PDB file of C-alpha atoms in Angstrom:
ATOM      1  CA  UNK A   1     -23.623  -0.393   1.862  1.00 40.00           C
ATOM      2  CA  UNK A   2     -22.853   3.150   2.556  1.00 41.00           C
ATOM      3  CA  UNK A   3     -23.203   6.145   0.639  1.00 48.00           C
ATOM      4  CA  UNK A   4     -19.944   7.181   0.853  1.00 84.00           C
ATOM      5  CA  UNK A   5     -18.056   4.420   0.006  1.00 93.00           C
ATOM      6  CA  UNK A   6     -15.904   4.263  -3.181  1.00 96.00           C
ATOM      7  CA  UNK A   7     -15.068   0.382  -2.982  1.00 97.00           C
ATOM      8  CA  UNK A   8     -17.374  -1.421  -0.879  1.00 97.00           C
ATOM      9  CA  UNK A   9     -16.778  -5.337  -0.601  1.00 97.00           C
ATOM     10  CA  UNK A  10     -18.431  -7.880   1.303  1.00 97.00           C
ATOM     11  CA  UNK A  11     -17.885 -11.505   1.925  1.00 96.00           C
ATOM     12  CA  UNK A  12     -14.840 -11.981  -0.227  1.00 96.00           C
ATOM     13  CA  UNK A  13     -13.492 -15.317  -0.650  1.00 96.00           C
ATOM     14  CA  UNK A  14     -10.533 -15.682  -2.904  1.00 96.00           C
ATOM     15  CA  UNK A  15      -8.722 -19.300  -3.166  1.00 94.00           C
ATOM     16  CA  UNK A  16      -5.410 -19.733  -4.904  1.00 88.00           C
ATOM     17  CA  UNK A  17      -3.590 -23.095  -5.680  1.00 86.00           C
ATOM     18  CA  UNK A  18      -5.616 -24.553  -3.237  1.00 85.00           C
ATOM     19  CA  UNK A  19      -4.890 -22.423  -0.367  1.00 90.00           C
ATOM     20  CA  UNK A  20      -7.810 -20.010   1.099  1.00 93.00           C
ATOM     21  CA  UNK A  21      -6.147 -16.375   1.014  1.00 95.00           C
ATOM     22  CA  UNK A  22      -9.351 -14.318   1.819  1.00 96.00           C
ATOM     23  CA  UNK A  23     -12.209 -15.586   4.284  1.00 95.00           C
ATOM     24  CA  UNK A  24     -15.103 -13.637   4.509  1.00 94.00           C
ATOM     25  CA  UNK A  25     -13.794 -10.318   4.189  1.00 96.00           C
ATOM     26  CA  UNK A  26     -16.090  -7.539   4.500  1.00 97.00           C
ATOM     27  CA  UNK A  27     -14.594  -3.784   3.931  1.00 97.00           C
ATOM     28  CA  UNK A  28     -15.482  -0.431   2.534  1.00 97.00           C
ATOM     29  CA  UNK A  29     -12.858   2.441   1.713  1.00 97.00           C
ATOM     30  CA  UNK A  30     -14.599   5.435   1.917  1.00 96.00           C
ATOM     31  CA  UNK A  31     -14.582   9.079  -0.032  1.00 96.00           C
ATOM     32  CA  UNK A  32     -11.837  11.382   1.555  1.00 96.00           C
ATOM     33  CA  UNK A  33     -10.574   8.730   3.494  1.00 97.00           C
ATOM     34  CA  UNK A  34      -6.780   7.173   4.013  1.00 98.00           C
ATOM     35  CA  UNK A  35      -7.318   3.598   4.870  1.00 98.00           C
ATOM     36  CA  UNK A  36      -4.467   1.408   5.693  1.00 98.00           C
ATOM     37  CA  UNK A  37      -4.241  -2.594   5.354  1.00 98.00           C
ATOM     38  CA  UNK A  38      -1.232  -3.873   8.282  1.00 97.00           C
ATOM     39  CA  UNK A  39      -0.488  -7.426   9.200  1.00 96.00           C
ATOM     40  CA  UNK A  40       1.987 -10.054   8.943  1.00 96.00           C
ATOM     41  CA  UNK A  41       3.481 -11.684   6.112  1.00 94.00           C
ATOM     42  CA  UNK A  42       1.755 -14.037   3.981  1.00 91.00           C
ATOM     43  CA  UNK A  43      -1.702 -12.233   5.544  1.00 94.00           C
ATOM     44  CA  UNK A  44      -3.141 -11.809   2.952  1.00 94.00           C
ATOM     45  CA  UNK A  45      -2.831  -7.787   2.544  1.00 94.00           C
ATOM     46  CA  UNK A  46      -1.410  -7.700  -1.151  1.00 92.00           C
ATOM     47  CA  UNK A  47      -4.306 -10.552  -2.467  1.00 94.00           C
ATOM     48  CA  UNK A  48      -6.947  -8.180  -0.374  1.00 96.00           C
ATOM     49  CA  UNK A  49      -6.155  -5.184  -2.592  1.00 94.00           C
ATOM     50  CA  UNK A  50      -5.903  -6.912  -5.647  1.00 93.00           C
ATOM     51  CA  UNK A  51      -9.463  -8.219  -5.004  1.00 95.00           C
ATOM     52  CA  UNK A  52     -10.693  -4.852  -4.277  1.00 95.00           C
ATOM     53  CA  UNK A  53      -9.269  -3.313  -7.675  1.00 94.00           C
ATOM     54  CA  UNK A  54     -10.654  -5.798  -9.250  1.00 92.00           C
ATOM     55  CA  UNK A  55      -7.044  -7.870 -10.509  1.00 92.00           C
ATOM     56  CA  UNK A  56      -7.930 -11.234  -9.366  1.00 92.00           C
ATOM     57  CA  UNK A  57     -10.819 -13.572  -9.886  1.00 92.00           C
ATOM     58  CA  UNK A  58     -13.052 -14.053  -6.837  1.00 94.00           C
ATOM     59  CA  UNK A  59     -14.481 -17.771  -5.143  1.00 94.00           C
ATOM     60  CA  UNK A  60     -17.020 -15.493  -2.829  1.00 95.00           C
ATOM     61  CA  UNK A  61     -18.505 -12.212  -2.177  1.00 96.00           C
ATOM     62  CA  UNK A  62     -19.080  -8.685  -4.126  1.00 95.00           C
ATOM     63  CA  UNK A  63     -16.713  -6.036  -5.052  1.00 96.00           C
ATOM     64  CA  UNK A  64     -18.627  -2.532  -5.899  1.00 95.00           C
ATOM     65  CA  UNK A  65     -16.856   0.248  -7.729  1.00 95.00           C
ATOM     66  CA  UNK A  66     -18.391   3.814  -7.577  1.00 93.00           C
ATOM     67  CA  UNK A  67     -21.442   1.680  -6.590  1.00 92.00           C
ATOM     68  CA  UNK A  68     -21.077  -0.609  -9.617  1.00 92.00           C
ATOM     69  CA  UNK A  69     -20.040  -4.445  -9.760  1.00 94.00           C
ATOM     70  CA  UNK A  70     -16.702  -4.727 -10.374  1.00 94.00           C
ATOM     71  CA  UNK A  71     -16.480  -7.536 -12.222  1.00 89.00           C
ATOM     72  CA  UNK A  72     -19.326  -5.888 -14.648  1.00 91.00           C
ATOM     73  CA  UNK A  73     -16.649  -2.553 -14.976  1.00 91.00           C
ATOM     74  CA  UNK A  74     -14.578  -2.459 -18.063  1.00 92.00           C
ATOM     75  CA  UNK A  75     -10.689  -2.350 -18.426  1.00 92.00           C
ATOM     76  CA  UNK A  76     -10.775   1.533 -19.340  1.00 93.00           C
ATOM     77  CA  UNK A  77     -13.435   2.482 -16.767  1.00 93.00           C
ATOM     78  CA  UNK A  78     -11.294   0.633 -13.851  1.00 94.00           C
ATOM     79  CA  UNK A  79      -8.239   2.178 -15.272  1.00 94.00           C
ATOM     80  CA  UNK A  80     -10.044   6.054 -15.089  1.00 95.00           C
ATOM     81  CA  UNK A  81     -11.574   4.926 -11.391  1.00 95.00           C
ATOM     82  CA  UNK A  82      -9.079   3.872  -9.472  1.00 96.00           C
ATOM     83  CA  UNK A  83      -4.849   3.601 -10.016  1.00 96.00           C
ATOM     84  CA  UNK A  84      -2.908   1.117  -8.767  1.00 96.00           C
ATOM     85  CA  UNK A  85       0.811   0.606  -7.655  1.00 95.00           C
ATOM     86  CA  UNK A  86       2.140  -2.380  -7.289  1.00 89.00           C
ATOM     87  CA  UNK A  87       5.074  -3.390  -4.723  1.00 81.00           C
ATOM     88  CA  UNK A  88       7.074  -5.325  -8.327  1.00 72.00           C
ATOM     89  CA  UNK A  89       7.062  -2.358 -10.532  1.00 64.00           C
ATOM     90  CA  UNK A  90       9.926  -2.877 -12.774  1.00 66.00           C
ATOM     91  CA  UNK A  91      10.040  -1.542 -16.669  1.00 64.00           C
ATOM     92  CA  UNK A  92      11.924  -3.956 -18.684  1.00 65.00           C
ATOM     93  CA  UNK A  93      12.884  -1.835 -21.190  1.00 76.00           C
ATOM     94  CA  UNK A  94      15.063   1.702 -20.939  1.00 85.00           C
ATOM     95  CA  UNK A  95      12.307   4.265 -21.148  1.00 92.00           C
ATOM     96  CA  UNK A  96      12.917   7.590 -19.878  1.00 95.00           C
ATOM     97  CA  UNK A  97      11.171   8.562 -16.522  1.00 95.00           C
ATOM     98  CA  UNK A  98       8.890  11.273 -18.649  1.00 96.00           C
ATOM     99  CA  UNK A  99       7.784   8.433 -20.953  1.00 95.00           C
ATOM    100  CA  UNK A 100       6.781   6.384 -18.394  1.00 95.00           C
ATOM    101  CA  UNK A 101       4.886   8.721 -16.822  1.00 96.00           C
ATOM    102  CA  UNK A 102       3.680   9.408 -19.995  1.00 96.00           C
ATOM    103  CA  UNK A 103       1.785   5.811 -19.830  1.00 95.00           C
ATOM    104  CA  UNK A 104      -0.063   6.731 -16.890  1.00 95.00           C
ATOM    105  CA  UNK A 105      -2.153   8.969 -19.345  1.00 96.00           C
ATOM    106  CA  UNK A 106      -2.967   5.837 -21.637  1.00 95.00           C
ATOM    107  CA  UNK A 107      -6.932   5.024 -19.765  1.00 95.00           C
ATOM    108  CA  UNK A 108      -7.503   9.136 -20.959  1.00 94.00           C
ATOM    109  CA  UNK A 109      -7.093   8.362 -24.834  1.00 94.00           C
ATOM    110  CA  UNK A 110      -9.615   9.285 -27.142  1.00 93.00           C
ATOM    111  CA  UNK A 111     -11.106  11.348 -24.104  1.00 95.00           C
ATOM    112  CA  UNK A 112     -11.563  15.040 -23.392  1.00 95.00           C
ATOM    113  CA  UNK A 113      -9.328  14.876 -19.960  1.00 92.00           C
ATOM    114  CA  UNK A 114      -6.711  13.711 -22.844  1.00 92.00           C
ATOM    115  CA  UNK A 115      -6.232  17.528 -23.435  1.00 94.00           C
ATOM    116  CA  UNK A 116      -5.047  17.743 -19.225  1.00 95.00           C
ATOM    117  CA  UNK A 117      -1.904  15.468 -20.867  1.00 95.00           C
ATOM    118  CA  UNK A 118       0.737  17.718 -20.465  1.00 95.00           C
ATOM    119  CA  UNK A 119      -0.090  19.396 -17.426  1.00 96.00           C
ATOM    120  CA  UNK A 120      -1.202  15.959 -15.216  1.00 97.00           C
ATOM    121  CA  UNK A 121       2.503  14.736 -16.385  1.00 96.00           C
ATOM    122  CA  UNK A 122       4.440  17.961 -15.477  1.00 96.00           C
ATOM    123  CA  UNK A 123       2.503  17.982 -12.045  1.00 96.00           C
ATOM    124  CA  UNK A 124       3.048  14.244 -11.184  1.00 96.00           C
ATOM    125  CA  UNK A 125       6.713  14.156 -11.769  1.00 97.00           C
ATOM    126  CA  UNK A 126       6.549  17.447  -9.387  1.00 96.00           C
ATOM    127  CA  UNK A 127       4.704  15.517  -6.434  1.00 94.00           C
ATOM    128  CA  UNK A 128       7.160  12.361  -7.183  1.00 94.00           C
ATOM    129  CA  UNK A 129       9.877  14.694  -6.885  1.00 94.00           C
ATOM    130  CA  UNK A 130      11.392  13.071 -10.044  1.00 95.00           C
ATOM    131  CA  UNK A 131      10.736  16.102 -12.303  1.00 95.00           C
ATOM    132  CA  UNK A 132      14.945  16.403 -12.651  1.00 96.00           C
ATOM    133  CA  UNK A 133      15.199  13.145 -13.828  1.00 95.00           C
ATOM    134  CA  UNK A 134      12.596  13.087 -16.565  1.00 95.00           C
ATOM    135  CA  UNK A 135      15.188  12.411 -19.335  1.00 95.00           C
ATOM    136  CA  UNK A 136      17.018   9.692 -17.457  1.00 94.00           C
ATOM    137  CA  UNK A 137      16.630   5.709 -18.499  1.00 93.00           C
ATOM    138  CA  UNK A 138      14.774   4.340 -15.920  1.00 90.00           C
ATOM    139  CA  UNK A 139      17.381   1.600 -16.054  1.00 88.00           C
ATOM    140  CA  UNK A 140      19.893   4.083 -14.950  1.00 90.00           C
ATOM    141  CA  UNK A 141      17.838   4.992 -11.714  1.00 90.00           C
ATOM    142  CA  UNK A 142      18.368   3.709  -7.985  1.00 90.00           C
ATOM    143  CA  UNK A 143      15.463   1.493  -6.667  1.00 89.00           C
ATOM    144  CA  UNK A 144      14.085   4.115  -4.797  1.00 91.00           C
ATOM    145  CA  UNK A 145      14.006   6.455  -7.903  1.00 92.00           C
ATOM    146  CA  UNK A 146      12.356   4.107  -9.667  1.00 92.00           C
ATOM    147  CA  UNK A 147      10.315   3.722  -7.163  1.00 92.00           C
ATOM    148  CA  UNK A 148       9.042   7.375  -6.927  1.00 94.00           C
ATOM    149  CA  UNK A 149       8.754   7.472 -11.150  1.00 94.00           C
ATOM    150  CA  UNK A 150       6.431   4.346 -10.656  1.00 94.00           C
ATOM    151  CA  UNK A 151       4.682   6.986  -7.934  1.00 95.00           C
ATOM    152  CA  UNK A 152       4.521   9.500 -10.560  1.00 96.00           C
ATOM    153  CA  UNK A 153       3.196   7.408 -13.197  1.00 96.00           C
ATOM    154  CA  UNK A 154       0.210   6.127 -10.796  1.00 96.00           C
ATOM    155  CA  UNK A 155      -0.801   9.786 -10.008  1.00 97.00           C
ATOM    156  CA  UNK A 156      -1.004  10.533 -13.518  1.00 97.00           C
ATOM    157  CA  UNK A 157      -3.505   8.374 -13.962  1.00 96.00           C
ATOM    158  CA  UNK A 158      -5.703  10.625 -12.233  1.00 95.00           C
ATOM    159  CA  UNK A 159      -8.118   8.379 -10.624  1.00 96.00           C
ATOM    160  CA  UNK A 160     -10.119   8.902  -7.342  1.00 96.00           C
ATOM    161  CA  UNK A 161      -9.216   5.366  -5.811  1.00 97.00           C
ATOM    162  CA  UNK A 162      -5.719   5.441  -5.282  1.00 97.00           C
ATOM    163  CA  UNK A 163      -4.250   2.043  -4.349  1.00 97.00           C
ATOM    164  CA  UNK A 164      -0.473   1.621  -3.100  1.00 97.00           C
ATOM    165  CA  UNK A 165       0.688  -1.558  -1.920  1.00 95.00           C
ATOM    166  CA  UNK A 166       4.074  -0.894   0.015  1.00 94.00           C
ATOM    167  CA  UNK A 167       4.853   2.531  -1.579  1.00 94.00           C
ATOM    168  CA  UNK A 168       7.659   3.529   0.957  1.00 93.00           C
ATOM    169  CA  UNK A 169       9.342   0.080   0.963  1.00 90.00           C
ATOM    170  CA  UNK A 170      12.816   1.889  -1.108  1.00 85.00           C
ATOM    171  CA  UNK A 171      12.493   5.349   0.336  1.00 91.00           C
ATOM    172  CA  UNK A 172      14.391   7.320   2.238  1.00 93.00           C
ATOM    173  CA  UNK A 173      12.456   8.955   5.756  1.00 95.00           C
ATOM    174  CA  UNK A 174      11.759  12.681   3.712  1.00 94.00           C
ATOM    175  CA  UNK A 175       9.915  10.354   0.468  1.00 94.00           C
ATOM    176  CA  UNK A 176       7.982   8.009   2.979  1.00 95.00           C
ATOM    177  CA  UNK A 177       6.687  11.088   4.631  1.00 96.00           C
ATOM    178  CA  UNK A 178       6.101  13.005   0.993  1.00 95.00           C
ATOM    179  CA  UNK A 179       4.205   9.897  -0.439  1.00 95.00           C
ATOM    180  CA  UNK A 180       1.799   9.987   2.466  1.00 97.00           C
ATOM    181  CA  UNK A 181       1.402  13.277   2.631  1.00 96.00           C
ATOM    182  CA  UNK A 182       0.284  13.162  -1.358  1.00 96.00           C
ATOM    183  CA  UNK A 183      -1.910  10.575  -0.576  1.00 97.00           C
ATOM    184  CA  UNK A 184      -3.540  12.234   2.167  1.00 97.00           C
ATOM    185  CA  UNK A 185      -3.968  15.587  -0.125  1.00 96.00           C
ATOM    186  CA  UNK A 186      -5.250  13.201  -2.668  1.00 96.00           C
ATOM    187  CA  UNK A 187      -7.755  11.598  -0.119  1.00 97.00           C
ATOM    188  CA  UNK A 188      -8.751  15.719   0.856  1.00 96.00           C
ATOM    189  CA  UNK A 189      -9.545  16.744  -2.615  1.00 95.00           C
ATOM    190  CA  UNK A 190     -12.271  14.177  -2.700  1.00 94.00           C
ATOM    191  CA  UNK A 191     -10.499  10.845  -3.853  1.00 96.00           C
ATOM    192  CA  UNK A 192      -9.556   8.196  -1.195  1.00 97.00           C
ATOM    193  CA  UNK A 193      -6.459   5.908  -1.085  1.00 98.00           C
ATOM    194  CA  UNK A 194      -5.695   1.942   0.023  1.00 98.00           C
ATOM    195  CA  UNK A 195      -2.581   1.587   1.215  1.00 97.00           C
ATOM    196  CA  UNK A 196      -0.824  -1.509   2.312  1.00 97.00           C
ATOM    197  CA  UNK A 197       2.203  -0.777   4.926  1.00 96.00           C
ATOM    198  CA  UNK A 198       4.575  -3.019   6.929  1.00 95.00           C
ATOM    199  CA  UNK A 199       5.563   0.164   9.365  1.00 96.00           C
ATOM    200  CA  UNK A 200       3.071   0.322  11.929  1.00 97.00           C
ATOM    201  CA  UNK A 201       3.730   3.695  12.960  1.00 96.00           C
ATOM    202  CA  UNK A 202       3.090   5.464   9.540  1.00 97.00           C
ATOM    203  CA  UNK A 203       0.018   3.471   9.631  1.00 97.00           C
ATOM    204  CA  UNK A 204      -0.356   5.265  13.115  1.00 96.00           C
ATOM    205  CA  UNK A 205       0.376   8.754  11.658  1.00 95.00           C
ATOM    206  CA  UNK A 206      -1.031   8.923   7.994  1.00 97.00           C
ATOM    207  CA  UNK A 207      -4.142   6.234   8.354  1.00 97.00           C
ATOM    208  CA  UNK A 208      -7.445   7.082   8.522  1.00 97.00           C
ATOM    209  CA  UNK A 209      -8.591   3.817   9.622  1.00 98.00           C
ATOM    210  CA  UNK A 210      -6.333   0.888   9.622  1.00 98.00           C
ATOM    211  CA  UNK A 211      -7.378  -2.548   9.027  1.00 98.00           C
ATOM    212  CA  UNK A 212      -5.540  -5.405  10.692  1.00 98.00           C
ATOM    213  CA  UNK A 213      -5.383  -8.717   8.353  1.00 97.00           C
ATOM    214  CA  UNK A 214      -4.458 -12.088   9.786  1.00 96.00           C
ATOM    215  CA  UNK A 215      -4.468 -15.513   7.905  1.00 95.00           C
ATOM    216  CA  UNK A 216      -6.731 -14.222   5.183  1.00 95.00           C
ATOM    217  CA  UNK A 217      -9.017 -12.441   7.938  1.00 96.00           C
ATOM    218  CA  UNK A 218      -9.754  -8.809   8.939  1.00 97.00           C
ATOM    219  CA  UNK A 219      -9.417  -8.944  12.833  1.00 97.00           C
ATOM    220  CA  UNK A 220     -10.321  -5.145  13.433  1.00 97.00           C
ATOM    221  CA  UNK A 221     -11.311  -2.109  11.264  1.00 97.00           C
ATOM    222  CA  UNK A 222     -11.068   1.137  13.197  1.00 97.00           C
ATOM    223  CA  UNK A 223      -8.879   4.123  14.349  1.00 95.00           C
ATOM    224  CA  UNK A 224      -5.162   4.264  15.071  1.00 95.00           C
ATOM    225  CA  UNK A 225      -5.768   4.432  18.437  1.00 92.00           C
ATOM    226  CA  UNK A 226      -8.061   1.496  18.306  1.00 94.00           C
ATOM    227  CA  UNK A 227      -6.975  -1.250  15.746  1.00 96.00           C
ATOM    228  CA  UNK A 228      -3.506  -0.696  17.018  1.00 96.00           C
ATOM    229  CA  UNK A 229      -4.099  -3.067  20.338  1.00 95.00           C
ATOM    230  CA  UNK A 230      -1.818  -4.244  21.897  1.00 96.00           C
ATOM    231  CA  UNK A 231      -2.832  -7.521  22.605  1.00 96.00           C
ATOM    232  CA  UNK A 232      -4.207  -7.315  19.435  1.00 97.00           C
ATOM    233  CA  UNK A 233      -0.830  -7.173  17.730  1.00 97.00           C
ATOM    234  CA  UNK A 234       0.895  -9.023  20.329  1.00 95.00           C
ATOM    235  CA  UNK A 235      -1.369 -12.280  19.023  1.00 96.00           C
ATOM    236  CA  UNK A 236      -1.278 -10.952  15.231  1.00 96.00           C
ATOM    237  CA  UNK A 237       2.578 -10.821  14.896  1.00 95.00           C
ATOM    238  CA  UNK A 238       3.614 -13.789  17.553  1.00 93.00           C
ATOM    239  CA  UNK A 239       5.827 -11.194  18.996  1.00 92.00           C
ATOM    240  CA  UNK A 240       5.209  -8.986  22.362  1.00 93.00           C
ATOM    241  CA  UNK A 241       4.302  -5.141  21.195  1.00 93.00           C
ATOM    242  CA  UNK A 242       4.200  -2.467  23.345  1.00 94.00           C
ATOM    243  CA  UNK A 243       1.372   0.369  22.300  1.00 95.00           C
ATOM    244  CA  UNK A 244       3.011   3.989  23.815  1.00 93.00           C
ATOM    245  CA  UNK A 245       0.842   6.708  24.701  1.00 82.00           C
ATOM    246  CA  UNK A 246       0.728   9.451  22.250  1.00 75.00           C
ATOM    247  CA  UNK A 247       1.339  13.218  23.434  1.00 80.00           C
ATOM    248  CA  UNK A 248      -2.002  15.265  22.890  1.00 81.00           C
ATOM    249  CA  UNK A 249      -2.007  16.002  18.958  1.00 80.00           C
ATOM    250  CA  UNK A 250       0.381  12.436  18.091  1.00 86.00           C
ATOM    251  CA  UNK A 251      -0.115   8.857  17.002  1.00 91.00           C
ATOM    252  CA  UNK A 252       0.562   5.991  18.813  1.00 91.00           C
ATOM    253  CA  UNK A 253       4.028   4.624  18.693  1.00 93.00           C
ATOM    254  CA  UNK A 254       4.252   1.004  18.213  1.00 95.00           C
ATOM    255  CA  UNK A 255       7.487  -0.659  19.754  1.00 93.00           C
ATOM    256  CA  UNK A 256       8.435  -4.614  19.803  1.00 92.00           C
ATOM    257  CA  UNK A 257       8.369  -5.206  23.833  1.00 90.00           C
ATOM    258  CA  UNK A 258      11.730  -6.941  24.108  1.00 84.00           C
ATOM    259  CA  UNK A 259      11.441  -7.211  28.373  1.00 83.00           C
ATOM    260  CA  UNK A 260       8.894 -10.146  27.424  1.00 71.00           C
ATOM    261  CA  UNK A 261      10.804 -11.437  23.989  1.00 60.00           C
ATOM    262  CA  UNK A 262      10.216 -15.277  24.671  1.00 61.00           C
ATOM    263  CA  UNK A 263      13.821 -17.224  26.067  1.00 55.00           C
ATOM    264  CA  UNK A 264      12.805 -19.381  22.749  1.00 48.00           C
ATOM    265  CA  UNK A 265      14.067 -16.589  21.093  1.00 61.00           C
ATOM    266  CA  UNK A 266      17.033 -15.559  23.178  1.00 63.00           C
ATOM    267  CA  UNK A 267      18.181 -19.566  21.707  1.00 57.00           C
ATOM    268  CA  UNK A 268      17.737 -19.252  18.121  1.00 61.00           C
ATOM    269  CA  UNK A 269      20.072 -16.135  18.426  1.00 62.00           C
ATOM    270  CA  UNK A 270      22.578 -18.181  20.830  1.00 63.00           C
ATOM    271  CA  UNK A 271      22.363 -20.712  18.137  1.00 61.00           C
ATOM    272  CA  UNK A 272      22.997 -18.748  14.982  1.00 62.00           C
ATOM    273  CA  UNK A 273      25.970 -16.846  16.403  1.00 58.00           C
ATOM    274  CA  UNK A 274      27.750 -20.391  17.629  1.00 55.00           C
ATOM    275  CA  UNK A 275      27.559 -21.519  13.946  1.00 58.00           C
ATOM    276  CA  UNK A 276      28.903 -18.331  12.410  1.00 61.00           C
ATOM    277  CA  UNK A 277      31.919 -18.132  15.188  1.00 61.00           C
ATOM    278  CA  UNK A 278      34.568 -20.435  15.590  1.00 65.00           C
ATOM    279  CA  UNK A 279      34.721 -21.623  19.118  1.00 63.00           C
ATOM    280  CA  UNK A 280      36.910 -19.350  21.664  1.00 66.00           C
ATOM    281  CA  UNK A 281      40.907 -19.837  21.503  1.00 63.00           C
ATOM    282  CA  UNK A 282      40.488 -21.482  17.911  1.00 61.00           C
ATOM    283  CA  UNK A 283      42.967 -19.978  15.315  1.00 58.00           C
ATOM    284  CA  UNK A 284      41.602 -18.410  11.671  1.00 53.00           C
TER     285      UNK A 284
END
């Protein structure tokens, strides 16, 4: 296992209700590194990162935590070492956006970093951008304001493993690009961050590595400009993908290749517009 890794997992095997989620999965996430899990629904990307935090019980295989087995790793000590956010990350009751941000500081009781309190707080609702709505009820907030005091409560938690499963899913194009970009300074100061994404191209343009994950299987673990195959995806998604050529400096753009969408498909959409219209020369 390498020396640089801050989660290193091999051979993971988790089994839920029956079903095999994870097969064999073998994975590191290294120090200063922005690694990004992609793949189709019902992959397995979510139940991957809640193995590698350490959330859910494993049938197979070895987490390792700052070198350390995970399952050995208390509740505080995961909570300092790595900080998750999940994609449900609703507060049922009408705290203000400060308070909640406030409970990102909970692992750090009883701790000198404790004394850091104020300042981690002011800082995190800064990066979230929700430092103007720190008095609000979060009950009184959009979803994607929510979202981005959720943000602000994981980065107060101040750990070096920073794990985001679909953090841009409510955001407008600037907040997408802003959470990356904090995750990426995050993964410069000397932390790393896990992040699962649906968007292929800011995979392409924030990712370190990205790891393609089909039915409970990593298929490739490499660059941008290598996991993102073609052929690759083409087989992943069960829909044609075109791969475009960056410019010198840019990522690759990923595109669905409708010249070569099946005539299967062409049907279903036939279909579903006859039974939503009535038939031609028919009156309302």
């Amino acid at each position: 296992m390498g020396m640089t890794a801050l989660i290193e997992a091999r051979g993971l095997r988790v089994r839920l209700g029956g079903r095999l989620l994870l097969d064999g999965v073998d994975i590191d996430l290294r120090r200063g590194e922005v690694l990004v899990l992609v793949g189709p629904n019902g992959a397995g990307k979510s139940t991957l990162l809640a193995a590698l935090v350490g959330d859910i019980p494993l049938d197979g295989g070895d987490v390792r935590l700052l070198g350390e087995p995970i399952a050995r790793t208390g509740r505080r000590d995961l909570a300092r070492t790595r900080a998750v956010l999940l994609q449900a990350n609703e507060v049922s009751f009408p705290f203000t956006v400060s308070e909640v941000v406030e409970m990102g500081r909970t692992p750090w009781r009883g701790h000198p970093l404790e004394a850091d309190d104020d300042v981690v707080i002011a800082a995190s609702l800064a990066d979230a951008e929700v430092e103007h709505l720190a008095a609000r009820r979060t009950t009184e907030l959009s979803g994607g304001e929510r979202s981005r005091a959720a943000l602000a409560r994981t980065l107060a938690q101040a750990a070096p493993v920073l794990v985001l499963d679909e953090p841009t899913a409510a955001l407008d194009i600037r907040h997408q690009e802003r959470v990356l970009l904090r995750a990426r300074a995050h993964a410069s100061a000397g932390g790393a961050a896990l992040i699962v994404l649906h968007d292929l191209n800011l995979a392409a343009a924030h990712a370190d590595r990205i790891a393609v994950l089909h039915d409970g299987r990593l298929r490739v673990v490499d660059s941008p400009a290598r996991a993102l195959d073609a052929s690759l995806l083409t087989e992943v998604y069960g829909h044609p993908v075109r791969v475009i050529a960056p410019f010198p400096g840019e990522p690759p753009l990923v595109v669905p290749d409708r010249s070569a969408a099946p005539a299967a498909l062409a049907d279903v959409v036939r279909t579903g517009i006859a039974h939503v219209l009535p038939p031609e020369g028919t009156a309302s």
